[in-house]
């Protein structure tokens, strides 16, 4: 949600949203953020063995350090 500005799962009620968190695959990111997809997939993986488990693993993820095609800001907004 912080990356896209949208909730990853939506539904007509709380149970529908909770079930999506349990069963649905991570949502596909828009093209401008596609470089983050492997990173998001590993953060939101349903299988514990596929998820990033520790902060050290998170910080070591190469996508976090140098994502390809993952700049959410146009050139004019970069600092």
CSV table of N, CA, C and O in Angstrom, one decimal:
chain,number,residue,atom,x,y,z
A,1,UNK,N,0.8,-1.2,0.0
A,1,UNK,CA,0.0,0.0,0.0
A,1,UNK,C,0.9,1.3,0.0
A,1,UNK,O,0.6,2.2,-0.7
A,2,UNK,N,2.0,1.2,0.7
A,2,UNK,CA,2.9,2.4,0.7
A,2,UNK,C,3.5,2.6,-0.6
A,2,UNK,O,3.8,3.7,-1.0
A,3,UNK,N,3.8,1.6,-1.3
A,3,UNK,CA,4.4,1.7,-2.6
A,3,UNK,C,3.5,2.2,-3.7
A,3,UNK,O,3.8,3.0,-4.5
A,4,UNK,N,2.3,1.7,-3.7
A,4,UNK,CA,1.3,2.0,-4.8
A,4,UNK,C,0.2,3.0,-4.4
A,4,UNK,O,-0.4,3.5,-5.3
A,5,UNK,N,0.0,3.2,-3.1
A,5,UNK,CA,-1.1,4.0,-2.7
A,5,UNK,C,-2.4,3.3,-2.7
A,5,UNK,O,-3.4,4.0,-2.5
A,6,UNK,N,-2.4,2.0,-2.9
A,6,UNK,CA,-3.7,1.2,-2.9
A,6,UNK,C,-3.5,0.0,-2.1
A,6,UNK,O,-2.4,-0.5,-2.0
A,7,UNK,N,-4.6,-0.4,-1.4
A,7,UNK,CA,-4.5,-1.6,-0.6
A,7,UNK,C,-4.3,-2.8,-1.6
A,7,UNK,O,-4.8,-2.8,-2.7
A,8,UNK,N,-3.5,-3.8,-1.1
A,8,UNK,CA,-3.2,-4.9,-2.0
A,8,UNK,C,-4.4,-5.8,-2.2
A,8,UNK,O,-4.5,-6.4,-3.3
A,9,UNK,N,-5.3,-5.9,-1.3
A,9,UNK,CA,-6.5,-6.7,-1.4
A,9,UNK,C,-7.8,-5.9,-1.0
A,9,UNK,O,-7.7,-5.1,-0.1
A,10,UNK,N,-8.8,-6.0,-1.8
A,10,UNK,CA,-10.1,-5.4,-1.5
A,10,UNK,C,-11.2,-6.4,-1.6
A,10,UNK,O,-11.1,-7.4,-2.3
A,11,UNK,N,-12.3,-6.1,-0.8
A,11,UNK,CA,-13.4,-7.1,-0.8
A,11,UNK,C,-14.6,-6.4,-0.3
A,11,UNK,O,-14.5,-5.3,0.2
A,12,UNK,N,-15.7,-7.1,-0.4
A,12,UNK,CA,-17.0,-6.5,0.1
A,12,UNK,C,-17.1,-6.5,1.6
A,12,UNK,O,-17.9,-5.8,2.2
A,13,UNK,N,-16.3,-7.4,2.3
A,13,UNK,CA,-16.3,-7.4,3.7
A,13,UNK,C,-14.9,-7.9,4.3
A,13,UNK,O,-14.1,-8.3,3.5
A,14,UNK,N,-14.8,-7.8,5.6
A,14,UNK,CA,-13.5,-8.1,6.2
A,14,UNK,C,-13.1,-9.6,5.9
A,14,UNK,O,-11.9,-9.8,5.6
A,15,UNK,N,-14.0,-10.5,5.9
A,15,UNK,CA,-13.6,-11.9,5.7
A,15,UNK,C,-13.1,-12.1,4.3
A,15,UNK,O,-12.1,-12.9,4.1
A,16,UNK,N,-13.6,-11.5,3.3
A,16,UNK,CA,-13.1,-11.6,2.0
A,16,UNK,C,-11.7,-11.1,1.8
A,16,UNK,O,-10.9,-11.7,1.2
A,17,UNK,N,-11.4,-9.9,2.5
A,17,UNK,CA,-10.1,-9.4,2.5
A,17,UNK,C,-9.1,-10.3,3.2
A,17,UNK,O,-8.0,-10.6,2.7
A,18,UNK,N,-9.5,-10.8,4.4
A,18,UNK,CA,-8.7,-11.7,5.1
A,18,UNK,C,-8.3,-13.0,4.3
A,18,UNK,O,-7.2,-13.5,4.3
A,19,UNK,N,-9.3,-13.5,3.7
A,19,UNK,CA,-9.1,-14.7,2.8
A,19,UNK,C,-8.1,-14.4,1.7
A,19,UNK,O,-7.3,-15.3,1.3
A,20,UNK,N,-8.2,-13.2,1.1
A,20,UNK,CA,-7.2,-12.9,0.1
A,20,UNK,C,-5.8,-12.8,0.6
A,20,UNK,O,-4.9,-13.3,0.0
A,21,UNK,N,-5.7,-12.3,1.9
A,21,UNK,CA,-4.4,-12.3,2.5
A,21,UNK,C,-3.8,-13.7,2.7
A,21,UNK,O,-2.6,-13.9,2.6
A,22,UNK,N,-4.7,-14.6,2.9
A,22,UNK,CA,-4.3,-16.0,3.1
A,22,UNK,C,-4.0,-16.7,1.8
A,22,UNK,O,-3.0,-17.5,1.7
A,23,UNK,N,-4.9,-16.5,0.8
A,23,UNK,CA,-4.9,-17.4,-0.4
A,23,UNK,C,-4.4,-16.7,-1.7
A,23,UNK,O,-3.9,-17.4,-2.5
A,24,UNK,N,-4.7,-15.4,-1.8
A,24,UNK,CA,-4.4,-14.8,-3.1
A,24,UNK,C,-2.9,-14.5,-3.3
A,24,UNK,O,-2.2,-14.1,-2.3
A,25,UNK,N,-2.4,-14.6,-4.5
A,25,UNK,CA,-1.1,-14.2,-4.7
A,25,UNK,C,-0.9,-12.7,-4.6
A,25,UNK,O,-1.9,-11.9,-4.6
A,26,UNK,N,0.3,-12.2,-4.3
A,26,UNK,CA,0.6,-10.8,-4.2
A,26,UNK,C,0.1,-10.1,-5.5
A,26,UNK,O,0.2,-10.6,-6.6
A,27,UNK,N,-0.5,-8.9,-5.4
A,27,UNK,CA,-0.9,-8.2,-6.6
A,27,UNK,C,0.2,-7.8,-7.5
A,27,UNK,O,1.4,-7.7,-7.1
A,28,UNK,N,-0.1,-7.7,-8.8
A,28,UNK,CA,1.0,-7.3,-9.8
A,28,UNK,C,1.1,-5.8,-9.7
A,28,UNK,O,0.1,-5.0,-9.8
A,29,UNK,N,2.3,-5.3,-9.6
A,29,UNK,CA,2.6,-3.9,-9.5
A,29,UNK,C,2.6,-3.3,-10.9
A,29,UNK,O,2.8,-4.0,-11.9
A,30,UNK,N,2.2,-2.0,-11.0
A,30,UNK,CA,2.2,-1.3,-12.3
A,30,UNK,C,3.6,-1.3,-12.9
A,30,UNK,O,4.6,-1.4,-12.2
A,31,UNK,N,3.7,-1.1,-14.2
A,31,UNK,CA,4.9,-1.1,-15.0
A,31,UNK,C,6.0,-0.3,-14.4
A,31,UNK,O,7.2,-0.7,-14.3
A,32,UNK,N,5.7,0.9,-13.9
A,32,UNK,CA,6.8,1.8,-13.4
A,32,UNK,C,7.4,1.3,-12.1
A,32,UNK,O,8.5,1.7,-11.7
A,33,UNK,N,6.7,0.3,-11.4
A,33,UNK,CA,7.2,-0.3,-10.2
A,33,UNK,C,7.6,-1.7,-10.4
A,33,UNK,O,7.9,-2.4,-9.4
A,34,UNK,N,7.5,-2.2,-11.6
A,34,UNK,CA,7.7,-3.7,-11.8
A,34,UNK,C,9.0,-4.2,-11.3
A,34,UNK,O,9.1,-5.4,-11.0
A,35,UNK,N,10.0,-3.4,-11.2
A,35,UNK,CA,11.3,-3.8,-10.7
A,35,UNK,C,11.2,-4.3,-9.2
A,35,UNK,O,12.1,-5.0,-8.8
A,36,UNK,N,10.2,-3.8,-8.5
A,36,UNK,CA,10.0,-4.2,-7.1
A,36,UNK,C,9.2,-5.5,-7.0
A,36,UNK,O,9.1,-6.0,-5.9
A,37,UNK,N,8.7,-6.1,-8.1
A,37,UNK,CA,7.8,-7.2,-8.0
A,37,UNK,C,8.4,-8.4,-7.3
A,37,UNK,O,7.8,-9.0,-6.4
A,38,UNK,N,9.7,-8.8,-7.6
A,38,UNK,CA,10.3,-9.9,-6.9
A,38,UNK,C,10.4,-9.7,-5.4
A,38,UNK,O,10.2,-10.6,-4.6
A,39,UNK,N,10.7,-8.4,-5.0
A,39,UNK,CA,10.9,-8.0,-3.6
A,39,UNK,C,9.5,-8.1,-2.9
A,39,UNK,O,9.4,-8.7,-1.9
A,40,UNK,N,8.5,-7.6,-3.5
A,40,UNK,CA,7.1,-7.6,-2.9
A,40,UNK,C,6.6,-9.1,-2.9
A,40,UNK,O,6.0,-9.5,-1.9
A,41,UNK,N,6.9,-9.9,-3.9
A,41,UNK,CA,6.5,-11.3,-3.9
A,41,UNK,C,7.1,-12.0,-2.7
A,41,UNK,O,6.5,-12.8,-2.0
A,42,UNK,N,8.4,-11.7,-2.4
A,42,UNK,CA,9.1,-12.4,-1.3
A,42,UNK,C,8.6,-11.9,0.0
A,42,UNK,O,8.6,-12.6,1.0
A,43,UNK,N,8.2,-10.6,0.1
A,43,UNK,CA,7.6,-10.1,1.4
A,43,UNK,C,6.2,-10.6,1.7
A,43,UNK,O,5.9,-10.8,2.8
A,44,UNK,N,5.5,-10.9,0.6
A,44,UNK,CA,4.1,-11.3,0.8
A,44,UNK,C,3.8,-12.8,0.5
A,44,UNK,O,2.7,-13.2,0.4
A,45,UNK,N,4.9,-13.5,0.3
A,45,UNK,CA,4.8,-15.0,0.0
A,45,UNK,C,3.9,-15.7,1.0
A,45,UNK,O,4.1,-15.4,2.2
A,46,UNK,N,3.1,-16.6,0.6
A,46,UNK,CA,2.2,-17.3,1.5
A,46,UNK,C,3.0,-18.4,2.2
A,46,UNK,O,2.8,-18.8,3.3
A,47,UNK,N,4.0,-19.0,1.5
A,47,UNK,CA,4.8,-20.1,2.0
A,47,UNK,C,5.9,-19.4,2.8
A,47,UNK,O,6.7,-18.6,2.4
A,48,UNK,N,6.0,-19.8,4.1
A,48,UNK,CA,7.0,-19.2,5.0
A,48,UNK,C,8.4,-19.4,4.5
A,48,UNK,O,9.3,-18.5,4.7
A,49,UNK,N,8.7,-20.5,3.8
A,49,UNK,CA,10.1,-20.7,3.3
A,49,UNK,C,10.5,-19.8,2.2
A,49,UNK,O,11.6,-19.6,1.9
A,50,UNK,N,9.5,-19.2,1.5
A,50,UNK,CA,9.7,-18.3,0.4
A,50,UNK,C,9.7,-16.8,0.9
A,50,UNK,O,10.1,-15.9,0.1
A,51,UNK,N,9.3,-16.5,2.1
A,51,UNK,CA,9.2,-15.1,2.6
A,51,UNK,C,10.6,-14.7,3.2
A,51,UNK,O,11.3,-15.5,3.7
A,52,UNK,N,10.8,-13.4,3.1
A,52,UNK,CA,12.0,-12.8,3.7
A,52,UNK,C,11.7,-12.9,5.2
A,52,UNK,O,10.7,-12.5,5.7
A,53,UNK,N,12.7,-13.5,5.9
A,53,UNK,CA,12.5,-13.9,7.3
A,53,UNK,C,13.0,-12.9,8.4
A,53,UNK,O,12.5,-12.8,9.5
A,54,UNK,N,14.1,-12.2,8.0
A,54,UNK,CA,14.8,-11.4,9.0
A,54,UNK,C,15.1,-10.0,8.3
A,54,UNK,O,15.1,-9.9,7.1
A,55,UNK,N,15.4,-9.0,9.2
A,55,UNK,CA,15.7,-7.7,8.7
A,55,UNK,C,17.0,-7.8,7.9
A,55,UNK,O,17.2,-7.1,6.9
A,56,UNK,N,18.0,-8.7,8.3
A,56,UNK,CA,19.2,-8.8,7.6
A,56,UNK,C,18.9,-9.3,6.2
A,56,UNK,O,19.5,-8.9,5.2
A,57,UNK,N,18.0,-10.3,6.0
A,57,UNK,CA,17.6,-10.8,4.7
A,57,UNK,C,17.0,-9.7,3.9
A,57,UNK,O,17.2,-9.5,2.7
A,58,UNK,N,16.2,-8.9,4.5
A,58,UNK,CA,15.5,-7.8,3.9
A,58,UNK,C,16.5,-6.8,3.3
A,58,UNK,O,16.5,-6.4,2.2
A,59,UNK,N,17.5,-6.4,4.2
A,59,UNK,CA,18.5,-5.4,3.8
A,59,UNK,C,19.5,-6.0,2.7
A,59,UNK,O,20.0,-5.2,2.0
A,60,UNK,N,19.6,-7.3,2.7
A,60,UNK,CA,20.5,-7.9,1.7
A,60,UNK,C,19.9,-8.1,0.4
A,60,UNK,O,20.6,-8.4,-0.6
A,61,UNK,N,18.6,-7.9,0.3
A,61,UNK,CA,17.9,-8.2,-1.0
A,61,UNK,C,18.4,-7.2,-2.0
A,61,UNK,O,18.3,-6.0,-1.9
A,62,UNK,N,18.9,-7.7,-3.1
A,62,UNK,CA,19.4,-6.9,-4.2
A,62,UNK,C,18.4,-6.0,-4.8
A,62,UNK,O,18.7,-4.9,-5.3
A,63,UNK,N,17.2,-6.4,-4.9
A,63,UNK,CA,16.1,-5.5,-5.5
A,63,UNK,C,15.9,-4.3,-4.6
A,63,UNK,O,15.7,-3.2,-5.2
A,64,UNK,N,16.0,-4.4,-3.3
A,64,UNK,CA,15.9,-3.2,-2.5
A,64,UNK,C,17.0,-2.2,-2.7
A,64,UNK,O,16.8,-1.0,-2.7
A,65,UNK,N,18.2,-2.7,-2.9
A,65,UNK,CA,19.3,-1.9,-3.1
A,65,UNK,C,19.4,-1.2,-4.5
A,65,UNK,O,19.8,-0.1,-4.7
A,66,UNK,N,19.0,-2.0,-5.5
A,66,UNK,CA,19.1,-1.5,-6.9
A,66,UNK,C,18.0,-2.0,-7.8
A,66,UNK,O,18.3,-2.8,-8.7
A,67,UNK,N,16.8,-1.6,-7.5
A,67,UNK,CA,15.7,-2.2,-8.3
A,67,UNK,C,15.7,-1.7,-9.8
A,67,UNK,O,16.0,-0.5,-10.0
A,68,UNK,N,15.5,-2.6,-10.7
A,68,UNK,CA,15.5,-2.2,-12.1
A,68,UNK,C,14.1,-1.7,-12.4
A,68,UNK,O,13.1,-2.2,-12.0
A,69,UNK,N,14.0,-0.6,-13.1
A,69,UNK,CA,12.7,0.0,-13.5
A,69,UNK,C,11.8,0.3,-12.3
A,69,UNK,O,10.6,0.1,-12.4
A,70,UNK,N,12.4,0.7,-11.2
A,70,UNK,CA,11.5,0.8,-10.0
A,70,UNK,C,11.5,2.2,-9.4
A,70,UNK,O,11.2,2.4,-8.3
A,71,UNK,N,11.7,3.2,-10.2
A,71,UNK,CA,11.6,4.6,-9.7
A,71,UNK,C,10.2,5.1,-9.8
A,71,UNK,O,9.7,5.3,-10.9
A,72,UNK,N,9.5,5.3,-8.6
A,72,UNK,CA,8.1,5.7,-8.7
A,72,UNK,C,8.0,7.2,-9.0
A,72,UNK,O,6.8,7.6,-9.2
A,73,UNK,N,9.0,7.9,-9.1
A,73,UNK,CA,9.0,9.4,-9.3
A,73,UNK,C,9.5,9.7,-10.7
A,73,UNK,O,10.6,9.3,-11.1
A,74,UNK,N,8.8,10.6,-11.4
A,74,UNK,CA,9.3,11.0,-12.7
A,74,UNK,C,10.6,11.8,-12.5
A,74,UNK,O,10.9,12.3,-11.4
A,75,UNK,N,11.4,12.0,-13.5
A,75,UNK,CA,12.6,12.7,-13.5
A,75,UNK,C,12.5,14.0,-12.8
A,75,UNK,O,13.3,14.5,-12.1
A,76,UNK,N,11.4,14.8,-13.1
A,76,UNK,CA,11.2,16.1,-12.6
A,76,UNK,C,11.0,16.2,-11.1
A,76,UNK,O,11.2,17.2,-10.5
A,77,UNK,N,10.7,15.0,-10.5
A,77,UNK,CA,10.4,15.1,-9.0
A,77,UNK,C,11.6,14.5,-8.2
A,77,UNK,O,11.6,14.5,-7.0
A,78,UNK,N,12.7,14.1,-8.9
A,78,UNK,CA,13.8,13.5,-8.2
A,78,UNK,C,14.6,14.6,-7.5
A,78,UNK,O,14.7,15.7,-8.0
A,79,UNK,N,15.1,14.3,-6.3
A,79,UNK,CA,15.9,15.2,-5.6
A,79,UNK,C,17.3,15.3,-6.1
A,79,UNK,O,17.9,14.4,-6.7
